[in-house]
Amino acid sequence: MFSKIKKAYQLFKTIDFEQLDKLSRKVDLPKVMESFSKLDEKQLNGLMKMLDGGKPKRELPPINGDFYELHLRLSEEDRALQLKVRDFMEREIRPLVNHYWLRDEFPFEIIPMLAKLDICGLTYNGYGCAGRSSLMEGIIAMEIARIDASVATFFGVQSGLAMGSIYLCGSDAQKQEWLPAMQQMKLIGAFGLTEPEVGSGAAGGLTVTAKRTETGWVLNGQKKWIGNAPFADVTVIWAKDLTDGEVKGFLVRKGTPGFEVEKIKGKMALRIVQNGLITLTDCVVGESDRLQNANSFKDTAKVLQLTRAGVAWMAVGCARGAYENALDYTRKRKQFGKPISSFQLIQNHLVEMLSNLTAMQTLVYRLSELQDAGMLRDEHASLAKVFCTLRTRDIVSRAREVMGGNGILLEYDVARFLADAEAIYSYEGTKEINSLIVGRSITGFSAFV
Ligand SMILES: Cc1cc2nc3c(=O)[nH]c(=O)nc-3n(C[C@H](O)[C@H](O)[C@H](O)COP(=O)(O)OP(=O)(O)OC[C@H]3O[C@@H](n4cnc5c(N)ncnc54)[C@H](O)[C@@H]3O)c2cc1C
């Protein structure tokens, strides 16, 4: 008897709501249920087959944002690492991000889990780092951002901006002291360049000062937006040397007197990332904590070039996450008795998203190839950052659109991608500034400095 009821239930499940509604107006459903209970297994199976049209169930194509199969260019070892990171992000990170995003809090429990993946400082040589390709680093940034752009940003600050400053501008002793522990994520870093009154104009306009004393340096001023700063063990502070007017870098340790961090509240994007407003008041730093090979803003720019490429990859991840979520949703969501993905206008949105996503991925692959060949120039990274973050904005907004009302609900993930894309669009150089860097390179005229 139970199996018959189950079968009858399954039978009704094959009929959609609209059909069921029509049916209930034509027939007495309780009576129908009663007659079902009288049918034997064979008769029920036959009826189910008839309703199914006797056709085998249609397999939908797999959801895959890598439409041109760029992963085929990877070695077996690199592909395995990509899939390992993807699996980790889907299994461990996806279930908890919305909870923390909503609360504007950082999930500290993910730090040891990320450390176990052994992907921090991936491209650096020595100091416990793996010395792998920039391409692989980019792919990892994409995979992390495909699930959550905040976690990708936290990781980018640690592995790129903070470790990168020490790797590119530190002495060997400084690298020995910081990089192995940062690679294992036992120590967390931050990167302080932007100020409350100086963002785009940082190259020539920093107002945080560094005054040389007999034993070291005294730092004064404020830094704004500094990711990870509220809990970082070390913050790289870029300041203008009052003696020669050049920008220098300083490793300021957590708890140093005169170093205060206030968490920036009320963000509508990247809410998991903890950004700080730093106030330096006669903050004393030893000469041994001045980055020994950072002598002007040109050295700061080297770090930014490295990480701008990473931000372009992150934008690809954010866009890919939104596209794949939206495609999945439109295949499941039915209106007018059909999946909305079967409508032409929805397919147009999906194809526009995929076209941009495919162009972005192809671009960042080539960008990383240039980087790995030692040919990366500022304008290459800037072009990729502008193009990818601009296209990402378009993709996340279409993803939201095809999801209707649910597109603005956090539980469907796309709302988070939509909001986070706004911050990625502006940080590490706005669209205007990165465009001007490219403009200067192709025209020979600088329109901004
Ligand atoms: C979530 C988040 C995280 C961040 N993390 C960090 C961090 O970890 N460390 C750090 O140092 N900084 C960080 N930043 C700061 C970020 O890099 C700056 O916000 C960015 O560089 C822009 O500076 P700004 O916000 O002061 O804008 P502004 O420089 O005030 O620019 C405002 C507008 O004016 C435009 N503009 C400025 N100059 C020109 C010009 N010459 N021509 C045309 N248009 C122009 C800009 O493009 C922009 O549209 C972060 C920012 C955000 C939002």
Coordinates of C-alpha atoms and ligand atoms in Angstrom, one line a residue:
M1 CA 0.0 0.0 0.0
F2 CA 2.8 2.5 1.0
S3 CA 4.7 1.9 -2.2
K4 CA 1.5 2.6 -4.2
I5 CA 1.0 5.9 -2.4
K6 CA 4.6 6.8 -3.0
K7 CA 4.2 6.0 -6.7
A8 CA 1.0 8.1 -6.8
Y9 CA 2.9 11.0 -5.2
Q10 CA 5.7 10.6 -7.7
L11 CA 3.2 10.7 -10.4
F12 CA 1.7 13.9 -9.2
K13 CA 5.2 15.4 -8.9
T14 CA 5.7 14.9 -12.6
I15 CA 2.7 17.3 -13.2
D16 CA 3.5 20.9 -12.8
F17 CA 1.5 23.3 -10.6
E18 CA -0.5 24.8 -13.5
Q19 CA -1.4 21.3 -14.9
L20 CA -2.4 20.2 -11.4
D21 CA -4.6 23.2 -10.9
K22 CA -6.4 22.6 -14.2
L23 CA -6.7 18.9 -13.4
S24 CA -8.3 19.6 -10.0
R25 CA -10.9 21.7 -11.7
K26 CA -11.9 18.9 -14.0
V27 CA -11.7 15.8 -11.8
D28 CA -12.3 14.9 -8.2
L29 CA -8.7 14.5 -7.0
P30 CA -9.5 12.5 -3.8
K31 CA -11.4 10.0 -6.0
V32 CA -8.5 9.8 -8.4
M33 CA -6.1 9.1 -5.4
E34 CA -8.4 6.4 -4.2
S35 CA -8.5 4.7 -7.7
F36 CA -4.7 5.0 -7.8
S37 CA -4.5 2.9 -4.6
K38 CA -6.4 0.2 -6.4
L39 CA -4.0 0.0 -9.3
D40 CA -1.3 -2.6 -9.2
E41 CA 2.5 -1.8 -9.6
K42 CA 2.5 -2.6 -13.3
Q43 CA -0.5 -0.4 -14.0
L44 CA 1.0 2.5 -12.1
N45 CA 4.4 2.1 -13.9
G46 CA 2.5 2.2 -17.2
L47 CA 0.6 5.3 -16.2
M48 CA 3.8 7.1 -15.1
K49 CA 5.5 6.2 -18.4
M50 CA 2.5 7.5 -20.3
L51 CA 2.6 10.9 -18.5
D52 CA 6.3 11.1 -19.0
G53 CA 5.6 10.7 -22.7
G54 CA 7.8 7.6 -22.5
K55 CA 10.8 9.8 -23.2
P56 CA 14.0 9.4 -21.3
K57 CA 14.8 12.3 -18.9
R58 CA 16.7 15.1 -20.6
E59 CA 20.2 15.7 -19.3
L60 CA 21.0 19.4 -19.2
P61 CA 24.6 20.4 -20.2
P62 CA 27.0 20.9 -17.3
I63 CA 27.3 24.4 -15.9
N64 CA 30.8 25.6 -16.9
G65 CA 32.0 29.2 -16.9
D66 CA 35.2 28.1 -18.7
F67 CA 33.5 28.0 -22.1
Y68 CA 36.7 27.9 -24.2
E69 CA 38.2 25.2 -21.9
L70 CA 41.2 27.3 -21.0
H71 CA 42.0 24.8 -18.2
L72 CA 43.2 22.5 -20.9
R73 CA 46.3 24.7 -21.1
L74 CA 47.3 23.8 -17.6
S75 CA 49.6 21.0 -16.6
E76 CA 48.2 18.1 -14.7
E77 CA 49.7 19.3 -11.5
D78 CA 48.3 22.9 -11.9
R79 CA 44.8 21.5 -12.8
A80 CA 44.9 19.4 -9.7
L81 CA 45.6 22.4 -7.6
Q82 CA 42.9 24.4 -9.3
L83 CA 40.3 21.6 -8.5
K84 CA 41.6 21.3 -5.0
V85 CA 41.0 25.0 -4.3
R86 CA 37.6 24.8 -6.0
D87 CA 36.5 21.8 -3.9
F88 CA 37.7 23.5 -0.7
M89 CA 35.9 26.8 -1.5
E90 CA 32.7 25.0 -2.3
R91 CA 32.8 22.6 0.7
E92 CA 34.2 24.8 3.4
I93 CA 33.7 28.5 2.5
R94 CA 30.5 28.7 0.5
P95 CA 28.3 27.5 3.5
L96 CA 29.5 30.3 5.8
V97 CA 30.1 33.4 3.7
N98 CA 26.6 34.9 3.7
H99 CA 26.4 34.5 7.5
Y100 CA 29.6 36.6 8.0
W101 CA 28.9 39.0 5.2
L102 CA 25.6 39.9 6.7
R103 CA 27.2 40.5 10.1
D104 CA 30.2 42.4 8.8
E105 CA 32.5 40.0 10.6
F106 CA 35.6 38.0 9.6
P107 CA 35.5 34.2 9.8
F108 CA 38.8 33.6 11.6
E109 CA 38.4 29.9 11.5
I110 CA 39.1 29.9 7.8
I111 CA 42.7 31.1 8.3
P112 CA 44.2 27.7 9.3
M113 CA 42.1 26.0 6.6
L114 CA 43.4 28.3 3.9
A115 CA 46.9 27.8 5.3
K116 CA 46.6 24.0 4.8
L117 CA 46.1 24.5 1.1
D118 CA 49.6 25.9 1.0
I119 CA 48.8 28.5 -1.6
C120 CA 50.0 31.7 0.1
G121 CA 52.9 33.6 -1.5
L122 CA 52.7 31.0 -4.4
T123 CA 54.9 32.8 -6.9
Y124 CA 57.8 33.8 -4.6
N125 CA 61.0 31.9 -4.5
G126 CA 62.3 30.7 -1.1
Y127 CA 61.1 31.5 2.4
G128 CA 58.7 28.6 2.3
C129 CA 57.1 29.8 -0.9
A130 CA 56.4 27.5 -3.8
G131 CA 57.9 29.5 -6.7
R132 CA 55.0 28.6 -9.0
S133 CA 53.6 30.6 -12.0
S134 CA 51.7 33.8 -11.9
L135 CA 49.1 32.0 -14.1
M136 CA 48.5 29.6 -11.2
E137 CA 48.3 32.4 -8.7
G138 CA 45.7 34.1 -10.9
I139 CA 43.7 30.9 -11.3
I140 CA 43.6 30.5 -7.5
A141 CA 42.4 34.1 -7.1
M142 CA 39.7 33.4 -9.6
E143 CA 38.6 30.2 -7.8
I144 CA 38.5 31.9 -4.4
A145 CA 36.5 34.9 -5.8
R146 CA 34.2 32.5 -7.7
I147 CA 32.8 31.6 -4.3
D148 CA 33.5 34.9 -2.4
A149 CA 35.2 38.1 -3.3
S150 CA 35.8 39.1 0.3
V151 CA 37.8 36.0 1.1
A152 CA 39.7 36.6 -2.2
T153 CA 40.4 40.1 -1.1
F154 CA 41.6 39.1 2.4
F155 CA 43.9 36.5 0.7
G156 CA 45.1 39.0 -1.9
V157 CA 46.1 41.5 0.8
Q158 CA 48.0 38.9 2.7
S159 CA 49.6 37.0 -0.2
G160 CA 50.0 39.9 -2.6
L161 CA 50.1 43.4 -1.1
A162 CA 51.7 42.6 2.3
M163 CA 54.0 39.7 1.4
G164 CA 54.7 41.2 -2.0
S165 CA 55.9 44.4 -0.4
I166 CA 58.3 42.5 1.8
Y167 CA 59.4 40.2 -1.0
L168 CA 60.1 43.0 -3.5
C169 CA 61.3 45.7 -1.1
G170 CA 62.6 43.9 2.0
S171 CA 66.1 43.0 3.0
D172 CA 67.0 39.3 3.3
A173 CA 66.7 39.6 7.1
Q174 CA 63.2 41.1 6.8
K175 CA 62.1 38.4 4.4
Q176 CA 63.5 35.7 6.7
E177 CA 61.6 37.2 9.7
W178 CA 58.2 37.6 8.0
L179 CA 57.7 35.6 4.9
P180 CA 57.8 32.0 6.2
A181 CA 55.3 32.7 9.0
M182 CA 53.1 34.8 6.6
Q183 CA 53.3 32.0 4.0
Q184 CA 51.9 29.6 6.7
M185 CA 49.3 32.3 7.6
K186 CA 50.5 32.3 11.2
L187 CA 51.1 36.0 10.8
I188 CA 48.7 38.2 8.9
G189 CA 49.7 41.3 7.0
A190 CA 48.1 44.6 5.8
F191 CA 49.1 47.2 3.2
G192 CA 48.6 50.9 4.1
L193 CA 48.9 53.3 1.1
T194 CA 45.5 55.1 0.8
E195 CA 44.7 58.1 3.1
P196 CA 41.5 59.8 4.0
E197 CA 42.3 62.7 1.7
V198 CA 44.6 60.9 -0.8
G199 CA 43.4 58.0 -2.9
S200 CA 44.0 58.2 -6.6
G201 CA 46.8 60.8 -6.2
A202 CA 48.9 58.6 -3.9
A203 CA 51.9 58.6 -6.2
G204 CA 52.8 62.2 -5.5
G205 CA 50.5 63.3 -2.7
L206 CA 51.0 61.1 0.5
T207 CA 50.6 63.1 3.6
V208 CA 51.7 60.5 6.2
T209 CA 55.2 61.6 7.2
A210 CA 58.3 59.7 8.3
K211 CA 60.9 61.7 10.2
R212 CA 64.3 60.2 10.7
T213 CA 65.7 60.2 14.2
E214 CA 69.0 58.8 15.5
T215 CA 67.6 55.4 16.2
G216 CA 64.8 55.1 13.7
W217 CA 61.7 56.8 12.4
V218 CA 58.7 58.7 13.6
L219 CA 55.4 58.3 11.6
N220 CA 52.5 60.6 11.7
G221 CA 49.2 60.8 9.8
Q222 CA 46.3 58.7 8.8
K223 CA 45.6 55.8 6.4
K224 CA 42.1 54.8 5.3
W225 CA 40.6 51.6 3.9
I226 CA 43.4 49.3 5.0
G227 CA 42.3 45.7 4.5
N228 CA 43.0 43.3 7.4
A229 CA 44.4 46.2 9.5
P230 CA 42.1 45.7 12.5
F231 CA 43.7 42.4 13.3
A232 CA 47.0 42.3 11.2
D233 CA 50.2 41.4 12.9
V234 CA 52.1 43.7 10.6
T235 CA 51.0 46.6 8.5
V236 CA 53.2 48.0 5.7
I237 CA 52.9 51.8 6.0
W238 CA 53.9 53.9 3.0
A239 CA 55.0 57.4 4.1
K240 CA 56.8 60.5 2.8
D241 CA 60.3 60.9 4.1
L242 CA 60.5 64.5 5.4
T243 CA 64.2 64.7 4.5
D244 CA 64.2 63.7 0.8
G245 CA 60.5 63.8 0.0
E246 CA 60.5 60.2 -1.3
V247 CA 58.0 57.5 -0.4
K248 CA 59.4 54.8 1.9
G249 CA 57.8 51.7 3.4
F250 CA 57.7 50.7 7.1
L251 CA 56.8 47.5 8.8
V252 CA 54.6 48.5 11.7
R253 CA 54.0 45.8 14.2
K254 CA 50.7 45.2 16.0
G255 CA 50.5 46.9 19.3
T256 CA 53.2 49.5 18.5
P257 CA 52.5 52.7 20.6
G258 CA 51.0 55.4 18.5
F259 CA 49.5 53.0 16.0
E260 CA 45.7 53.0 16.4
V261 CA 43.2 51.1 14.1
E262 CA 39.5 51.8 14.0
K263 CA 37.3 49.4 12.0
I264 CA 35.4 51.0 9.1
K265 CA 31.8 50.2 9.5
G266 CA 28.7 50.4 7.2
K267 CA 30.2 49.1 4.0
M268 CA 27.8 47.8 1.3
A269 CA 30.4 45.7 -0.3
L270 CA 33.1 43.2 0.7
R271 CA 31.6 43.2 4.2
I272 CA 33.7 40.2 5.3
V273 CA 36.9 42.2 4.7
Q274 CA 37.9 44.2 7.8
N275 CA 39.1 47.6 6.7
G276 CA 40.7 50.0 9.0
L277 CA 41.2 53.7 9.5
I278 CA 44.7 53.9 10.9
T279 CA 46.0 56.8 13.0
L280 CA 49.7 57.2 13.5
T281 CA 50.6 59.5 16.3
D282 CA 54.4 59.9 16.9
C283 CA 54.6 56.2 16.1
V284 CA 58.2 55.1 16.5
V285 CA 59.6 52.4 14.1
G286 CA 63.2 51.2 14.1
E287 CA 65.4 51.5 11.1
S288 CA 65.5 47.7 10.9
D289 CA 61.8 47.8 10.2
R290 CA 62.1 50.2 7.3
L291 CA 61.8 48.2 4.0
Q292 CA 65.4 48.4 3.0
N293 CA 64.8 48.3 -0.8
A294 CA 61.8 50.7 -1.0
N295 CA 63.4 54.0 -2.0
S296 CA 60.6 55.8 -3.9
F297 CA 57.0 55.4 -5.0
K298 CA 58.4 53.5 -8.0
D299 CA 59.0 50.6 -5.6
T300 CA 55.5 50.8 -4.2
A301 CA 54.2 50.8 -7.8
K302 CA 56.1 47.5 -8.5
V303 CA 54.0 45.9 -5.7
L304 CA 50.8 47.4 -7.2
Q305 CA 51.6 46.1 -10.7
L306 CA 51.9 42.6 -9.3
T307 CA 48.6 42.8 -7.4
R308 CA 46.6 44.6 -10.1
A309 CA 46.9 41.5 -12.3
G310 CA 45.5 39.6 -9.3
V311 CA 42.5 41.9 -9.0
A312 CA 41.7 41.4 -12.7
W313 CA 41.6 37.6 -12.0
M314 CA 39.5 38.2 -8.9
A315 CA 37.0 40.1 -11.0
V316 CA 36.8 37.1 -13.4
G317 CA 36.1 34.9 -10.4
C318 CA 33.3 37.1 -9.1
A319 CA 31.8 37.3 -12.6
R320 CA 32.1 33.6 -13.0
G321 CA 30.4 32.9 -9.7
A322 CA 27.5 35.2 -10.6
Y323 CA 27.1 33.7 -14.1
E324 CA 27.2 30.1 -12.9
N325 CA 24.7 30.8 -10.1
A326 CA 22.4 32.7 -12.5
L327 CA 22.5 29.9 -15.2
D328 CA 21.7 27.3 -12.6
Y329 CA 18.8 29.4 -11.2
T330 CA 17.3 30.1 -14.6
R331 CA 17.3 26.3 -15.5
K332 CA 15.4 25.5 -12.3
R333 CA 13.0 28.5 -12.1
K334 CA 9.8 28.0 -14.0
Q335 CA 7.4 30.6 -15.2
F336 CA 4.5 30.1 -17.7
G337 CA 5.1 26.4 -17.1
K338 CA 8.6 26.4 -18.5
P339 CA 12.1 26.9 -17.2
I340 CA 12.9 30.6 -17.7
S341 CA 16.2 29.6 -19.3
S342 CA 14.1 28.5 -22.3
F343 CA 13.0 32.0 -23.0
Q344 CA 14.9 33.9 -25.7
L345 CA 15.4 37.1 -23.7
I346 CA 16.9 35.2 -20.8
Q347 CA 19.2 33.3 -23.1
N348 CA 20.3 36.6 -24.5
H349 CA 21.4 37.8 -21.1
L350 CA 23.1 34.5 -20.4
V351 CA 25.1 34.6 -23.6
E352 CA 26.1 38.3 -23.1
M353 CA 27.4 37.3 -19.7
L354 CA 29.3 34.3 -21.1
S355 CA 30.8 36.3 -23.9
N356 CA 32.2 38.9 -21.6
L357 CA 33.3 36.2 -19.1
T358 CA 35.1 34.3 -21.9
A359 CA 36.8 37.5 -23.2
M360 CA 37.9 38.3 -19.6
Q361 CA 39.3 34.9 -19.0
T362 CA 41.2 34.8 -22.2
L363 CA 42.6 38.2 -21.4
V364 CA 43.9 37.4 -17.9
Y365 CA 45.4 34.1 -19.2
R366 CA 47.5 36.1 -21.6
L367 CA 48.2 38.7 -18.9
S368 CA 49.7 36.0 -16.7
E369 CA 51.7 34.5 -19.5
L370 CA 53.3 38.0 -20.0
Q371 CA 53.9 38.2 -16.3
D372 CA 55.5 34.7 -16.3
A373 CA 57.7 35.7 -19.2
G374 CA 58.9 38.8 -17.3
M375 CA 57.2 41.1 -19.9
L376 CA 54.4 42.5 -17.8
R377 CA 54.1 46.3 -17.9
D378 CA 52.0 48.6 -15.8
E379 CA 49.7 49.3 -18.7
H380 CA 49.1 45.6 -19.3
A381 CA 47.9 45.1 -15.7
S382 CA 45.9 48.4 -15.8
L383 CA 44.1 47.4 -19.0
A384 CA 43.1 44.0 -17.6
K385 CA 42.0 45.6 -14.3
V386 CA 39.8 48.2 -16.1
F387 CA 38.3 45.7 -18.6
C388 CA 37.6 42.9 -16.2
T389 CA 36.1 45.0 -13.4
L390 CA 33.9 46.9 -15.9
R391 CA 32.6 43.8 -17.5
T392 CA 32.1 42.2 -14.1
R393 CA 29.8 44.9 -13.2
D394 CA 27.7 44.2 -16.3
I395 CA 27.7 40.4 -15.6
V396 CA 26.7 40.6 -12.0
S397 CA 23.9 43.0 -12.8
R398 CA 22.5 40.7 -15.5
A399 CA 22.8 37.8 -13.1
R400 CA 20.7 39.7 -10.6
E401 CA 18.2 40.6 -13.4
V402 CA 17.5 37.1 -14.6
M403 CA 16.9 36.0 -11.0
G404 CA 14.1 38.5 -10.5
G405 CA 13.3 39.3 -6.9
N406 CA 15.4 36.5 -5.6
G407 CA 18.4 38.3 -7.2
I408 CA 18.4 40.7 -4.3
L409 CA 18.3 38.0 -1.6
L410 CA 21.6 37.2 0.0
E411 CA 20.8 33.5 0.2
Y412 CA 20.9 33.2 -3.6
D413 CA 24.6 34.5 -3.5
V414 CA 24.3 36.8 -6.6
A415 CA 23.3 39.8 -4.5
R416 CA 26.7 39.5 -2.7
F417 CA 28.6 39.3 -6.0
L418 CA 26.6 42.3 -7.2
A419 CA 27.6 44.4 -4.2
D420 CA 31.2 43.2 -4.0
A421 CA 31.8 44.0 -7.6
E422 CA 31.5 47.7 -6.7
A423 CA 34.5 47.6 -4.4
I424 CA 36.7 45.6 -6.8
Y425 CA 35.8 48.2 -9.4
S426 CA 37.3 51.0 -7.3
Y427 CA 40.2 49.5 -5.3
E428 CA 43.8 49.1 -6.5
G429 CA 43.3 52.1 -8.9
T430 CA 39.9 53.2 -10.1
K431 CA 38.7 52.8 -13.7
E432 CA 39.7 56.3 -14.5
I433 CA 43.2 56.0 -13.1
N434 CA 43.9 52.7 -14.7
S435 CA 42.5 54.0 -18.0
L436 CA 44.9 57.0 -17.7
I437 CA 47.8 54.7 -17.2
V438 CA 46.9 52.9 -20.4
G439 CA 46.2 56.2 -22.2
R440 CA 49.7 57.5 -21.2
S441 CA 51.3 54.4 -22.6
I442 CA 49.5 54.5 -26.0
T443 CA 49.6 58.2 -26.6
G444 CA 52.8 59.2 -25.0
F445 CA 51.0 62.0 -23.0
S446 CA 50.3 61.8 -19.4
A447 CA 46.8 63.2 -18.6
F448 CA 47.1 62.8 -14.8
V449 CA 50.5 63.4 -13.4
Ligands
LIG1 C1 36.9 47.8 0.0 C2 38.2 48.5 -0.2 C3 39.4 48.0 0.2 C4 40.6 48.7 0.1 N1 41.7 48.2 0.6 C5 42.8 49.0 0.6 C6 44.1 48.5 1.2 O1 44.1 47.4 1.7 N2 45.1 49.4 1.2 C7 45.1 50.6 0.6 O2 46.1 51.3 0.7 N3 44.0 51.1 0.0 C8 42.8 50.3 0.0 N4 41.7 50.8 -0.6 C9 41.7 52.1 -1.2 C10 41.5 52.2 -2.7 O3 42.7 51.7 -3.3 C11 41.0 53.6 -3.1 O4 39.7 53.7 -2.7 C12 41.2 53.9 -4.5 O5 42.5 53.9 -4.9 C13 40.5 55.2 -4.9 O6 40.8 56.2 -4.1 P1 39.6 57.1 -3.4 O7 38.6 56.2 -2.8 O8 40.3 58.0 -2.4 O9 39.0 57.9 -4.6 P2 39.4 59.3 -5.2 O10 40.9 59.3 -5.5 O11 38.9 60.4 -4.3 O12 38.6 59.3 -6.5 C14 37.2 59.7 -6.6 C15 36.8 59.7 -8.1 O13 37.6 60.6 -8.8 C16 38.3 60.0 -9.9 N5 39.6 60.7 -10.2 C17 40.6 60.9 -9.4 N6 41.6 61.5 -10.0 C18 41.2 61.6 -11.3 C19 41.9 62.1 -12.5 N7 43.1 62.6 -12.5 N8 41.2 62.0 -13.6 C20 40.0 61.5 -13.7 N9 39.3 61.0 -12.6 C21 39.9 61.0 -11.4 C22 38.4 58.6 -9.5 O14 38.6 57.7 -10.6 C23 37.1 58.3 -8.8 O15 36.1 58.0 -9.7 C24 40.5 50.0 -0.5 C25 39.3 50.5 -0.9 C26 38.1 49.8 -0.8 C27 36.8 50.4 -1.2

